[in-house]
Coordinates of N, CA and C in Angstrom, one line a residue:
X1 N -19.1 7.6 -5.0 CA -20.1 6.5 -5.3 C -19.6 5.6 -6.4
X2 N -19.8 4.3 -6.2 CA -19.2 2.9 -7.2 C -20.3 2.9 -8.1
X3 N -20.6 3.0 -9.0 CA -21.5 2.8 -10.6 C -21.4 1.4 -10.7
X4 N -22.8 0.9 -10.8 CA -22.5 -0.7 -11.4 C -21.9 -1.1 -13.0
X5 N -21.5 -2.0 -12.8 CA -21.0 -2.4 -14.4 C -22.1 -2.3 -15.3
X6 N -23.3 -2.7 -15.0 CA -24.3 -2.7 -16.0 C -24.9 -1.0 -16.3
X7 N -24.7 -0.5 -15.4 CA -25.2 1.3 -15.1 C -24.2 1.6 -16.4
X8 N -22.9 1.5 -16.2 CA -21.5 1.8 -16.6 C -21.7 1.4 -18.3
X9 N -22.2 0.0 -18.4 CA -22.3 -0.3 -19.8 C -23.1 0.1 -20.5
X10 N -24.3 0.4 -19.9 CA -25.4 1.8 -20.9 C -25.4 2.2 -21.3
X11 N -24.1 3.1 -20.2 CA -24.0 5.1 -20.6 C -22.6 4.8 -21.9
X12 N -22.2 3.8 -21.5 CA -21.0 3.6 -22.0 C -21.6 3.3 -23.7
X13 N -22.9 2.5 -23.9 CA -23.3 2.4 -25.3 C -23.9 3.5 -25.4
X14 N -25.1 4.5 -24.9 CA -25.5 5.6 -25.3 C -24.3 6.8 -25.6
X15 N -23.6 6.6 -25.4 CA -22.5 7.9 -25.3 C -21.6 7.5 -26.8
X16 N -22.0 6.4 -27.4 CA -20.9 5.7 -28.6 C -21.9 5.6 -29.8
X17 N -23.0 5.3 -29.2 CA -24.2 5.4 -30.7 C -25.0 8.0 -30.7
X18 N -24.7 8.0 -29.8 CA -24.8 9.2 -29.9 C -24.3 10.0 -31.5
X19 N -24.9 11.4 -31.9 CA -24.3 11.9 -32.9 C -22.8 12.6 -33.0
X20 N -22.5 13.2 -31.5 CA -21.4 13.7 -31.2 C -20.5 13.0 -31.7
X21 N -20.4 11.5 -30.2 CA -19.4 10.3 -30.4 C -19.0 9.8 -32.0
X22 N -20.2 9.5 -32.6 CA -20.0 9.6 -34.7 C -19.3 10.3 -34.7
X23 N -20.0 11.6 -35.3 CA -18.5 12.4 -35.8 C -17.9 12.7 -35.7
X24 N -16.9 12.0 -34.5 CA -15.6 12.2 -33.6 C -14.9 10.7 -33.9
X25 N -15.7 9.7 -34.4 CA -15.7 8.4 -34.3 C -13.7 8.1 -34.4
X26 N -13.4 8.6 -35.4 CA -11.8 8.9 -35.6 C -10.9 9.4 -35.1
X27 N -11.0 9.9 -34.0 CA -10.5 10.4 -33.4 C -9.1 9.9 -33.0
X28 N -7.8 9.8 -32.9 CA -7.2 9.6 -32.1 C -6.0 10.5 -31.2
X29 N -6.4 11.4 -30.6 CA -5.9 11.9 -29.8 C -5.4 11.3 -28.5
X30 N -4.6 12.3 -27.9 CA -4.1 11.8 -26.5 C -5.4 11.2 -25.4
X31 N -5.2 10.2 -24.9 CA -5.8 9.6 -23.7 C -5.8 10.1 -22.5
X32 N -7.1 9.9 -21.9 CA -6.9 10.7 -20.3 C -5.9 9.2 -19.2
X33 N -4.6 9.7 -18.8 CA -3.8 9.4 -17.7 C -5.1 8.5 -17.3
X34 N -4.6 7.0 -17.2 CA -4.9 6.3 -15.7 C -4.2 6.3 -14.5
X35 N -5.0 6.7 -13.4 CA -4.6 7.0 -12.3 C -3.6 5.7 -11.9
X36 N -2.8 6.1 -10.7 CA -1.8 5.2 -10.6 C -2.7 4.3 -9.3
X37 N -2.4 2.7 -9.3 CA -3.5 2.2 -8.3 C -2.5 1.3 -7.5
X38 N -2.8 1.4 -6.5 CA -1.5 0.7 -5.4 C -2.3 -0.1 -4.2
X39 N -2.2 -1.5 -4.2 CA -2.6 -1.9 -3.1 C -2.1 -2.0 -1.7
X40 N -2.8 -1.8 -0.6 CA -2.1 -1.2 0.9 C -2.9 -2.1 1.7
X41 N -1.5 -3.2 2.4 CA -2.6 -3.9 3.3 C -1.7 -3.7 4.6
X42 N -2.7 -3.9 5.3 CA -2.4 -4.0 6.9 C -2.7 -5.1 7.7
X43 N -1.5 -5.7 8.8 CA -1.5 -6.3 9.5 C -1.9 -6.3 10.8
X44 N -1.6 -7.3 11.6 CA -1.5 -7.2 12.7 C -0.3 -6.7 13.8
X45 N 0.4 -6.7 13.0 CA 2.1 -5.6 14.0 C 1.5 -4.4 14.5
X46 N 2.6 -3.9 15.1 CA 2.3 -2.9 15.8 C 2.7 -1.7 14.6
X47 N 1.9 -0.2 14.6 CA 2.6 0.3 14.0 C 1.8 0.7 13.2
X48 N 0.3 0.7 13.6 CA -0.9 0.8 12.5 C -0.8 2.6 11.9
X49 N -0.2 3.1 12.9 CA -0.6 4.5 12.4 C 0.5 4.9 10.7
X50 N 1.6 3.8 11.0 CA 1.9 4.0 9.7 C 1.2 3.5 8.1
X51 N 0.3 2.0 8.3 CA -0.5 2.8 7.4 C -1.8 3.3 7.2
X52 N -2.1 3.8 8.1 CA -2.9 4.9 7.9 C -2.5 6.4 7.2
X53 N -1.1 6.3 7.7 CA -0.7 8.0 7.2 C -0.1 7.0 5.8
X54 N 0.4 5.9 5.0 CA 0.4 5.7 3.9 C -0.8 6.0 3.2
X55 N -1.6 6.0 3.5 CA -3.3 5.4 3.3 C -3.6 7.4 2.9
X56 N -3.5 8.2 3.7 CA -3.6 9.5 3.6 C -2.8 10.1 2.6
X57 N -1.4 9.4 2.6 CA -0.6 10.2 1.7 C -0.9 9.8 0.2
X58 N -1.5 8.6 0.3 CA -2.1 8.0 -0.8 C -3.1 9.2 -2.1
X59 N -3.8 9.2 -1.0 CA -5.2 9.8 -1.0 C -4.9 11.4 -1.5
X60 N -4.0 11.9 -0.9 CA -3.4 13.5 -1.4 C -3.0 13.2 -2.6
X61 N -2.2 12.0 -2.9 CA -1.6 12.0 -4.3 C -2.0 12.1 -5.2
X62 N -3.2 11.1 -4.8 CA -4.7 11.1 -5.8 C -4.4 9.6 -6.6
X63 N -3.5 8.6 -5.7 CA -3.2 7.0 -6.0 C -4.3 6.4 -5.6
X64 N -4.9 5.4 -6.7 CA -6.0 5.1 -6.3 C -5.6 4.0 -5.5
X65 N -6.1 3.9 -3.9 CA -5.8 2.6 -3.0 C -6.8 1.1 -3.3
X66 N -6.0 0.4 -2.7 CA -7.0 -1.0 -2.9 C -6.5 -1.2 -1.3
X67 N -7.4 -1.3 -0.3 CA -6.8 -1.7 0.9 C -8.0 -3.0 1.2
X68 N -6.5 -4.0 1.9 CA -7.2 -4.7 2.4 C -6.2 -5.1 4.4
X69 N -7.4 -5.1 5.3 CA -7.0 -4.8 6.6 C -7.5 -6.8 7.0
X70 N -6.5 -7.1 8.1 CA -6.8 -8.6 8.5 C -7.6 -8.2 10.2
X71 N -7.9 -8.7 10.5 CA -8.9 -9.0 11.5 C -7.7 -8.2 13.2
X72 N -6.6 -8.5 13.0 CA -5.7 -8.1 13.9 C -5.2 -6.9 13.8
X73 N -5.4 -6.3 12.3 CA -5.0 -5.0 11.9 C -6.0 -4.5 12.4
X74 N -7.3 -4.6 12.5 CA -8.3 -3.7 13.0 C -8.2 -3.7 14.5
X75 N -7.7 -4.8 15.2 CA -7.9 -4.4 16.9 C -6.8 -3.6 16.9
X76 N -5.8 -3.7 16.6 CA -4.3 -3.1 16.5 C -4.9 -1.3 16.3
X77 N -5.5 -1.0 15.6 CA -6.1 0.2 15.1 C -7.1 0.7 16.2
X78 N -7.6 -0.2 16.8 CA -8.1 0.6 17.7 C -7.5 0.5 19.0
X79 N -6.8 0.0 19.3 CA -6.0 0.1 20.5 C -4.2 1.0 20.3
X80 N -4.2 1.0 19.3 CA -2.7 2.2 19.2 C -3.1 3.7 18.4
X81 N -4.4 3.8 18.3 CA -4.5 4.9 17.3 C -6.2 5.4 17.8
X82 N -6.5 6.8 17.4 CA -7.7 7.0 17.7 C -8.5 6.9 16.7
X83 N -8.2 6.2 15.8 CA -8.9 5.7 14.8 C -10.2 4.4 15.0
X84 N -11.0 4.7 14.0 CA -11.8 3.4 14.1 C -11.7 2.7 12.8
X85 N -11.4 1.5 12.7 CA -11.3 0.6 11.4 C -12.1 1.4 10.0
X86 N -13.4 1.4 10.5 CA -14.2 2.1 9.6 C -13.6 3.3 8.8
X87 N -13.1 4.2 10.0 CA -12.7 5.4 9.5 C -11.3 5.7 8.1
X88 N -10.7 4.1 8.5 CA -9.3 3.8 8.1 C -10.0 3.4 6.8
X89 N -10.6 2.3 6.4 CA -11.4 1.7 5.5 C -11.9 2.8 4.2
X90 N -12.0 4.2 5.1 CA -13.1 5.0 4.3 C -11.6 6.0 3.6
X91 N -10.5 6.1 3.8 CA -9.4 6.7 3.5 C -9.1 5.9 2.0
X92 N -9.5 4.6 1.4 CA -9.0 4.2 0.8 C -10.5 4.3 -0.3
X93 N -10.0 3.5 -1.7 CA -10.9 4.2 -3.1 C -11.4 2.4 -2.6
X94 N -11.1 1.9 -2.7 CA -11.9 0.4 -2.4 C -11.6 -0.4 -1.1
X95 N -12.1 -1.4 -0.1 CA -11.6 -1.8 1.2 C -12.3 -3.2 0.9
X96 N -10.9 -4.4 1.2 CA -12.0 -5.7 1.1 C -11.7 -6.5 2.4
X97 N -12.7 -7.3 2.6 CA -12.4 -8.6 3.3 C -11.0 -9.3 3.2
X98 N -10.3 -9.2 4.4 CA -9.3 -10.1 4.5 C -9.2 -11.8 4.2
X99 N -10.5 -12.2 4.5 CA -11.1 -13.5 3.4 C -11.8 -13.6 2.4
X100 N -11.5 -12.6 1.5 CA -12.1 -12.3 0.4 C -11.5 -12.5 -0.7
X101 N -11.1 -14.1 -1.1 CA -10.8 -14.5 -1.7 C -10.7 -14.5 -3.3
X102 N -12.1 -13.8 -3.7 CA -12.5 -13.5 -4.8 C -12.3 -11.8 -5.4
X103 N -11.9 -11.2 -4.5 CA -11.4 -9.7 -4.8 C -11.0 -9.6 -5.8
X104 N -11.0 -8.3 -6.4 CA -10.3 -8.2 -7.9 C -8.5 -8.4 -7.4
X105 N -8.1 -8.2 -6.5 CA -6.6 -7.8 -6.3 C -6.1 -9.1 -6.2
X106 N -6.5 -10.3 -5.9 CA -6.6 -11.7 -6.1 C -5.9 -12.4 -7.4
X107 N -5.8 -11.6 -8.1 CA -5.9 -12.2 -9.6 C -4.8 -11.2 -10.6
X108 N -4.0 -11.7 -10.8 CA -2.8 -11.4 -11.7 C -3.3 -10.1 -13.2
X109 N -4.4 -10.7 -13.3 CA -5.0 -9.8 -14.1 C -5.6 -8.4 -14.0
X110 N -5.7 -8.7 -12.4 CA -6.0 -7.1 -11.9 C -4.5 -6.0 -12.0
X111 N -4.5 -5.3 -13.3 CA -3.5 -4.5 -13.4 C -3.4 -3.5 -11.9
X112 N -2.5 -3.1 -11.2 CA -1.5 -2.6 -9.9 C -0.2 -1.9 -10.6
X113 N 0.1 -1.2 -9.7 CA 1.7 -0.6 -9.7 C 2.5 -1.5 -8.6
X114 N 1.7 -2.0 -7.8 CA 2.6 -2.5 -6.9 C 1.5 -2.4 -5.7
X115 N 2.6 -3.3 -4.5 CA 1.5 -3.0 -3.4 C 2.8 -3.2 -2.2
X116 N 2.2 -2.6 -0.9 CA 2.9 -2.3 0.4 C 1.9 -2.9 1.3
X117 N 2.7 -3.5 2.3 CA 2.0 -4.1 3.3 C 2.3 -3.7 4.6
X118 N 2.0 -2.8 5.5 CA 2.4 -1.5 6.1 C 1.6 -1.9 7.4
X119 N 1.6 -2.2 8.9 CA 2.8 -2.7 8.7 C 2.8 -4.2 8.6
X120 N 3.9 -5.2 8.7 CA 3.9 -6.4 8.1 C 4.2 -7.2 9.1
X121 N 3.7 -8.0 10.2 CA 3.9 -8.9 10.8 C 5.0 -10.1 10.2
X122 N 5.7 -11.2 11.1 CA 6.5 -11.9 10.9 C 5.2 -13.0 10.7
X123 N 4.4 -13.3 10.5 CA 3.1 -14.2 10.2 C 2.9 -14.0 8.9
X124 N 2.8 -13.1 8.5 CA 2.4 -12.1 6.8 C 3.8 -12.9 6.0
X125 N 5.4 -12.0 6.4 CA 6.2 -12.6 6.5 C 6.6 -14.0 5.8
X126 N 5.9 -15.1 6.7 CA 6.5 -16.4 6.3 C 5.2 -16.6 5.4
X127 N 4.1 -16.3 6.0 CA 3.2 -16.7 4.5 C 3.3 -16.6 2.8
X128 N 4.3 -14.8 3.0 CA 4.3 -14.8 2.1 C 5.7 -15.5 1.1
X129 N 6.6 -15.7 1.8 CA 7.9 -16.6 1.7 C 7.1 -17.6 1.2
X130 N 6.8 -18.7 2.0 CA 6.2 -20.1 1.6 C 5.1 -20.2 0.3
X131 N 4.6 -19.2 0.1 CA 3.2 -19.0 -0.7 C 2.2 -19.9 -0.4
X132 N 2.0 -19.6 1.0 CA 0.9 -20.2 1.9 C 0.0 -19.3 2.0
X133 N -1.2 -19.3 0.4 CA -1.9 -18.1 0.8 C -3.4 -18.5 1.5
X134 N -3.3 -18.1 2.8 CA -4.6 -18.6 2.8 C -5.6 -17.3 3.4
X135 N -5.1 -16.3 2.9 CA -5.7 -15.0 3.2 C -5.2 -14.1 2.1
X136 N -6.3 -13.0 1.7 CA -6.0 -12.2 0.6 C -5.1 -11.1 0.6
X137 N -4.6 -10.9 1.9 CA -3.2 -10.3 1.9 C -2.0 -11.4 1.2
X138 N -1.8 -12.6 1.8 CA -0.8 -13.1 1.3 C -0.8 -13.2 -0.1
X139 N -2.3 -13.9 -0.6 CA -2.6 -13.9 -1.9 C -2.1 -12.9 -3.0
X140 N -3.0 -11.8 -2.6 CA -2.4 -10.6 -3.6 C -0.9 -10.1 -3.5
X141 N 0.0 -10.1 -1.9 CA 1.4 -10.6 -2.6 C 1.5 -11.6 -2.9
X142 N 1.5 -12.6 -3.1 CA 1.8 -13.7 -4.1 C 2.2 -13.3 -5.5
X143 N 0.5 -12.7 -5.6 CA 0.5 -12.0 -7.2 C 1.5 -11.5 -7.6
X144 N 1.6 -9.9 -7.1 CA 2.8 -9.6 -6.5 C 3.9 -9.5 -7.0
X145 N 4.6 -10.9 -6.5 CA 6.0 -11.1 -7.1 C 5.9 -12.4 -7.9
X146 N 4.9 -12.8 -8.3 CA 4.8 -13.8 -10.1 C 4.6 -12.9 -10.9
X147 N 3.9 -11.7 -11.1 CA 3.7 -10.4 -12.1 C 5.1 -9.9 -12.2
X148 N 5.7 -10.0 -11.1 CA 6.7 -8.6 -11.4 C 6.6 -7.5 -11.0
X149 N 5.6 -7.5 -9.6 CA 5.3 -5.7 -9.2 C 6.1 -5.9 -8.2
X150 N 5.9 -4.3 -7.8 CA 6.5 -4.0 -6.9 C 5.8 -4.3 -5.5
X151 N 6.6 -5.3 -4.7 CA 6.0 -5.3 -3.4 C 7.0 -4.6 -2.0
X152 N 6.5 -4.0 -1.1 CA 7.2 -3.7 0.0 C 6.2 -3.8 1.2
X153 N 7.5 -4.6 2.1 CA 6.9 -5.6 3.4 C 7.6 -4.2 4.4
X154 N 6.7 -3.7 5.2 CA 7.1 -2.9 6.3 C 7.5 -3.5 7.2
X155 N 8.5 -4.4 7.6 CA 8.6 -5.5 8.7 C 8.4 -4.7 10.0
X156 N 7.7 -5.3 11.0 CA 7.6 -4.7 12.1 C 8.4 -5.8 13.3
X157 N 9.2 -6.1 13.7 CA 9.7 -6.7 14.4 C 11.0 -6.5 14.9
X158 N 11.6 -6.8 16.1 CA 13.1 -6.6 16.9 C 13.3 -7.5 18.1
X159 N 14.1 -8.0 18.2 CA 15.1 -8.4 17.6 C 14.6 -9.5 16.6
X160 N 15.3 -9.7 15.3 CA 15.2 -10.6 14.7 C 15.9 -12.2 14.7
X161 N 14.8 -12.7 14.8 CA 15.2 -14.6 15.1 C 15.9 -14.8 13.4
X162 N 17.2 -16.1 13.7 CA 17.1 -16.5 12.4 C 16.1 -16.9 11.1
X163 N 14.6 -17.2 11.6 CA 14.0 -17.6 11.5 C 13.2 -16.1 10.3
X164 N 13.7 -15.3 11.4 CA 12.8 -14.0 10.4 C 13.9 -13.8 9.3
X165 N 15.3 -13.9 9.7 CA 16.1 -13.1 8.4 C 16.0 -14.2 7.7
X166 N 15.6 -15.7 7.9 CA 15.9 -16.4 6.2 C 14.8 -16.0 5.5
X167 N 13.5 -15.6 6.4 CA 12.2 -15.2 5.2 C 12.7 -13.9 4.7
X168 N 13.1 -13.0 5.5 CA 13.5 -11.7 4.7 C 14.4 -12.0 3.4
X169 N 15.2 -12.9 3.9 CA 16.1 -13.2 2.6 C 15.6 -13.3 1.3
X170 N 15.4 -14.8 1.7 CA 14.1 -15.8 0.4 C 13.3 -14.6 -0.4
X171 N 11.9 -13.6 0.7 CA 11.4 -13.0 -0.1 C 12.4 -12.1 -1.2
X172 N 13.0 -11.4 -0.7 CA 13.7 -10.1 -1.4 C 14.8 -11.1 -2.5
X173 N 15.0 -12.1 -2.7 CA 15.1 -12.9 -4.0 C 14.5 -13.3 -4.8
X174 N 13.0 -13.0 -4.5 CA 11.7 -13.2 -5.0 C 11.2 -12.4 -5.4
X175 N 12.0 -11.4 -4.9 CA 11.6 -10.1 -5.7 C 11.2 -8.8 -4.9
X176 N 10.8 -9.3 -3.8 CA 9.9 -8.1 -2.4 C 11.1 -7.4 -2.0
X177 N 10.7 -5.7 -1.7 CA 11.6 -5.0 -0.9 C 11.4 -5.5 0.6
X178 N 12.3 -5.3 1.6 CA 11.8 -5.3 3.1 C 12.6 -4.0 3.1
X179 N 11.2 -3.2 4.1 CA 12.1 -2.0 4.2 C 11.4 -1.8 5.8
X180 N 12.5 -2.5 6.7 CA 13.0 -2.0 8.1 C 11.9 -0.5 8.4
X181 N 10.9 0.0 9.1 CA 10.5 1.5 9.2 C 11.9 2.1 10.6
X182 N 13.3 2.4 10.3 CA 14.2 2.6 10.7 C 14.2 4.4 10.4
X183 N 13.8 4.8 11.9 CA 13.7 6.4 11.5 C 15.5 7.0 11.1
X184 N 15.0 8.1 10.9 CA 16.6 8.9 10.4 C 16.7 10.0 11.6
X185 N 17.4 10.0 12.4 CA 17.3 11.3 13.5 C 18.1 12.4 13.1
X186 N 18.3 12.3 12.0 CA 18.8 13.7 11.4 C 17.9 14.7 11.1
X187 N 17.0 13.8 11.0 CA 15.6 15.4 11.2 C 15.0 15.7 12.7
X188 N 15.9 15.6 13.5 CA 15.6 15.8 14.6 C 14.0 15.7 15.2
X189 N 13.3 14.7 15.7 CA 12.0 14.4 15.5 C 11.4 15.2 16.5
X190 N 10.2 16.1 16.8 CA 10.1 16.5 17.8 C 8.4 15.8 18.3
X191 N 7.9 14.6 17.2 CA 6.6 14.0 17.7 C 7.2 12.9 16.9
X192 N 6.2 11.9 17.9 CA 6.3 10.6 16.8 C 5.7 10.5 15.1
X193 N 4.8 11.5 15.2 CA 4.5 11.8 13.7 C 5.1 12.1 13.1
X194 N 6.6 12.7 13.1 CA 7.6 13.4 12.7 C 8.4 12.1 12.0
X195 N 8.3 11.3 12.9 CA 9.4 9.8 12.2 C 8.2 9.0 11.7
X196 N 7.2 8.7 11.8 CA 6.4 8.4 10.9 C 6.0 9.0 9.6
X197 N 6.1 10.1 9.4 CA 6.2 11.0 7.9 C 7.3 10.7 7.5
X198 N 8.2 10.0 8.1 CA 9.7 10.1 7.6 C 10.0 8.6 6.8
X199 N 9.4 7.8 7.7 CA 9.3 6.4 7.1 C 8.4 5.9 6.1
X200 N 6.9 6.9 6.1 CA 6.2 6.8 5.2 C 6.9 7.2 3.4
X201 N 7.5 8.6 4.0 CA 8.2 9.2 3.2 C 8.9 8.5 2.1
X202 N 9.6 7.8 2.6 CA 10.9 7.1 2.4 C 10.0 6.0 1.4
X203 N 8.9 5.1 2.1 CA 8.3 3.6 1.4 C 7.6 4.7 0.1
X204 N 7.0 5.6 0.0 CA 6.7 6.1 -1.1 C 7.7 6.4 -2.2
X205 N 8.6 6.9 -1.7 CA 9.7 7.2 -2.6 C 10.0 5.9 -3.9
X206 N 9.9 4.6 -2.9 CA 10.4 3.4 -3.9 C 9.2 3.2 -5.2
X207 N 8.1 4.1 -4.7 CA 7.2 4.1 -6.0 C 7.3 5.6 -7.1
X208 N 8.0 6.4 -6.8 CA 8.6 7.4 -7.4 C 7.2 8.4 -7.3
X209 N 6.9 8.4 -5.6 CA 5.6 9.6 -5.1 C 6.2 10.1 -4.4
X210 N 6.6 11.6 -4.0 CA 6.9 12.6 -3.4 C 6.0 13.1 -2.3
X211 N 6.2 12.7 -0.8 CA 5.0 13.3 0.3 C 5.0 14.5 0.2
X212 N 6.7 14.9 0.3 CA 6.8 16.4 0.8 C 6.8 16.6 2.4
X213 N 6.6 15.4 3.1 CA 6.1 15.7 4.5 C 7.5 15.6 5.4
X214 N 8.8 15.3 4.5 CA 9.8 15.4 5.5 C 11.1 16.2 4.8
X215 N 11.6 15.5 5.8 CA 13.2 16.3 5.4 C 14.2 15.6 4.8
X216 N 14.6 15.9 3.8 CA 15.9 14.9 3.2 C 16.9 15.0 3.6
X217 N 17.8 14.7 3.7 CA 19.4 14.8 3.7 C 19.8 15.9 2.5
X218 N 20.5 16.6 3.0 CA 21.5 17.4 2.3 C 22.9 18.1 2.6
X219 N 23.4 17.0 3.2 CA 24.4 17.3 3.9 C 24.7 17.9 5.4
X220 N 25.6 18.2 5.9 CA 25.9 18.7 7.3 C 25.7 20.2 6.7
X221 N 25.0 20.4 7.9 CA 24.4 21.9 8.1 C 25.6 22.5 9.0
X222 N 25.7 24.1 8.7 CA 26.8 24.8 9.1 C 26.0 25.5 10.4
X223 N 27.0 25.3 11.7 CA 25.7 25.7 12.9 C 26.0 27.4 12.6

């Protein structure tokens, strides 16, 4: 349950004029950890079940999500996954409007670790190349890479037109990862969820989160 700001600022004065809070007033001890917060948006590509299982792995980590889903991500969700948008929405700590222009994630000031766009259409793509934001996915990457965060574009597309590698380019001099979801068949996959844990695996890694859900490399195995 969300606490309003004004609920929030109450307790937040009763708890500081209290007797306890006084004679602790000096206190300065170690601070309680701010959770790590990562924004996760979804397109319209194909490929939705990857972030959804980002969106889970999130959630186990205990990373607080900011998702925001575009209008194509949702049909995409319900036609490749047995998922319902709702249910995807409810995986994350906050879910906005893809024309929600006014979101906290909008705005440079909204402190982030970074954000992943999972997966990432060649539309998302050039928007976010050009800084044509006219949607709060493009927007919040915008932010993005003027801040300095970390962003990673799950490109979903093959074959690639020249057209897609000059945006791939441009962004990732701008600062964005593109990270290809290019399985590894050295873990020999025996479901599709198998290379999906693997690719998720992998995009978490570049935020320094551990799934645990796949297999690394460690060399050639002796049969």
């Amino acid at each position: 349950m969300r606490h309003s700001p004004e609920l929030e600022s109450d307790n937040m004065q009763t708890a500081v004029n209290s007797p306890a809070c006084t004679a602790t007033a000096g206190y300065t001890g170690p601070s309680i950890p701010q959770r790590k917060r990562i924004v996760v948006a979804m397109t319209g590509a194909t490929g939705a079940l990857m972030g959804i299982k980002v969106l889970i792995a999130l959630r186990r980590l205990n990373i607080e999500t900011h998702l925001v889903m575009s209008k194509w991500a949702e049909a995409t969700v319900k036609y490749e996954t047995d998922y319902h948008p709702s249910n995807v929405k409810a995986l994350a700590d906050y879910s906005y409007n893809a024309n929600d222009m006014a979101a906290p994630v909008s705005s440079g000031s909204f402190r982030t670790d970074g954000m992943i766009v999972v997966p990432c259409s060649m539309k998302t793509l050039a928007a976010i190349h050009c800084g044509f934001c006219d949607d709060l996915i493009s927007r919040a990457a915008d932010v993005m890479l003027k801040e300095r965060r970390k962003l990673v574009l799950v490109a979903r597309e093959t074959p690639l037109s020249e057209i897609h590698l000059r945006n791939m380019l441009e962004v990732t001099r701008a600062g964005a990862i593109i990270f290809p979801p290019v399985p590894a068949y050295y873990i020999k996959p025996a479901t599709v969820e198998d290379l999906v844990d693997q690719s998720v695996g992998r995009v978490l890694d570049l935020f320094d989160l551990d799934t645990k859900d796949f297999e690394r490399w460690n060399g050639w195995k002796k049969a």
